[in-house]
Amino acid sequence: MIRGRVTGRVWSSKAIETLPGGALLEVTTEGGASLVAFDPLGCAQGEAVLVTQGSVAAAYFTKIRAPVDALIIGSIDETQD
Amino acid sequence: MIRGRVTGRVWSSKAIETLPGGALLEVTTEGGASLVAFDPLGCAQGEAVLVTQGSVAAAYFTKIRAPVDALIIGSIDETQD
Amino acid sequence: MIRGRVTGRVWSSKAIETLPGGALLEVTTEGGASLVAFDPLGCAQGEAVLVTQGSVAAAYFTKIRAPVDALIIGSIDETQD
Amino acid sequence: MIRGRVTGRVWSSKAIETLPGGALLEVTTEGGASLVAFDPLGCAQGEAVLVTQGSVAAAYFTKIRAPVDALIIGSIDETQD
Amino acid sequence: MIRGRVTGRVWSSKAIETLPGGALLEVTTEGGASLVAFDPLGCAQGEAVLVTQGSVAAAYFTKIRAPVDALIIGSIDETQD
């Protein structure tokens, strides 16, 4: 998994029908790279998060074949950093 | 997923038979990297798009084993950026 | 697989329910990149480890669909280095 | 997918038995990175090609579990560039 | 696949039980990156090899769910380089 911080949100009105409804958040890693991840947890702007990638992310969706290759799996407890 | 912008189109007359018919678009990311993604949405030159990669992209095709490892899953609403 | 060294631990109180209980360790590679891997072996801070990534990491969990894309599969014998 | 150009060929007399017979071509991307891809199309030195990667590449082989993680899926029509 | 050269061997006495017995070799690519790959071929120090990655590598092991995401699939014939 990689660590990152929520730095924005992406909206897509024109999307393929198998894209699950829900928040698509922009996550920026410490190295400065950014990716867009599906957020099932309701994370806020600036929150530190843990992101899983690839087919492992899509496997979270058990009823649909979601085209999601990045998923926020947890919010990182900042006091432990 | 990664964000990018459509910067071109690729044609391939000599291709393997399992390559689905449809547009193969060149997408350039903010960092300057480029990849070629299958476009099921009819995106235009310059459009901001969201791309999913790996086996998750191929899973979009349910009737064939498509050799597609990058898929445009949505057009990004630019006013929300 | 990649080699790395344990450089920290991550806690996530707010996580998706399929995240297995267990240690999530921060592993830093020789090149300086860092990732977070699930540790089934009880590795210590500073320990040299071997990490597998992607769906191969998730396949370690046979009873749940764990959203884990990085797994420590061994501790590297340092005297052999 | 990524674009590249055929820059060489690799021969491997000592290989695992599940490696399919056929050409293993060295493909160099615009950025200068190089990888080795299986070529089912008979591409020539210098030809511009489209390469798919990962398990999607292996899925092209339906009768064997081929250890192929990069596959040339098409030759790029150069006049369209 | 990627090309590399065997530059070392890794031993792991403390490992998860699904890690197959066999050599874990350090392979260094031309670009200088290094990874650890399972070697079913008995390659020697300095030998030029071809490595496949990801779930394709794990699929080589048909009786166990091996946590192997990098596999040496062939030794490269050096006279052809």
PDB file of C-alpha atoms in Angstrom, chain A residues 38-64:
ATOM      1  CA  PHE A  38     -12.194   5.499  -4.727  1.00  0.00           C
ATOM      2  CA  ASP A  39     -13.085   6.414  -1.149  1.00  0.00           C
ATOM      3  CA  PRO A  40     -15.541   4.195   0.723  1.00  0.00           C
ATOM      4  CA  LEU A  41     -14.731   5.847   4.071  1.00  0.00           C
ATOM      5  CA  GLY A  42     -15.736   9.476   3.670  1.00  0.00           C
ATOM      6  CA  CYS A  43     -12.274  10.961   4.016  1.00  0.00           C
ATOM      7  CA  ALA A  44     -11.755  14.707   4.219  1.00  0.00           C
ATOM      8  CA  GLN A  45      -9.462  17.101   2.420  1.00  0.00           C
ATOM      9  CA  GLY A  46      -5.985  16.889   3.979  1.00  0.00           C
ATOM     10  CA  GLU A  47      -6.576  13.493   5.617  1.00  0.00           C
ATOM     11  CA  ALA A  48      -3.692  10.995   5.590  1.00  0.00           C
ATOM     12  CA  VAL A  49      -4.785   7.778   3.911  1.00  0.00           C
ATOM     13  CA  LEU A  50      -3.611   4.329   2.906  1.00  0.00           C
ATOM     14  CA  VAL A  51      -4.262   3.323  -0.702  1.00  0.00           C
ATOM     15  CA  THR A  52      -4.233  -0.142  -2.245  1.00  0.00           C
ATOM     16  CA  GLN A  53      -3.816  -0.536  -6.005  1.00  0.00           C
ATOM     17  CA  GLY A  54      -4.491  -2.859  -8.911  1.00  0.00           C
ATOM     18  CA  SER A  55      -6.927  -5.763  -9.052  1.00  0.00           C
ATOM     19  CA  VAL A  56      -6.855  -5.881  -5.257  1.00  0.00           C
ATOM     20  CA  ALA A  57      -8.689  -2.540  -5.245  1.00  0.00           C
ATOM     21  CA  ALA A  58     -11.365  -3.776  -7.654  1.00  0.00           C
ATOM     22  CA  ALA A  59     -11.925  -6.917  -5.559  1.00  0.00           C
ATOM     23  CA  TYR A  60     -13.465  -4.718  -2.851  1.00  0.00           C
ATOM     24  CA  PHE A  61     -16.553  -4.495  -5.029  1.00  0.00           C
ATOM     25  CA  THR A  62     -18.152  -7.911  -4.843  1.00  0.00           C
ATOM     26  CA  LYS A  63     -21.351  -7.389  -6.838  1.00  0.00           C
ATOM     27  CA  ILE A  64     -20.014  -5.455  -9.797  1.00  0.00           C
TER      28      ILE A  64
END
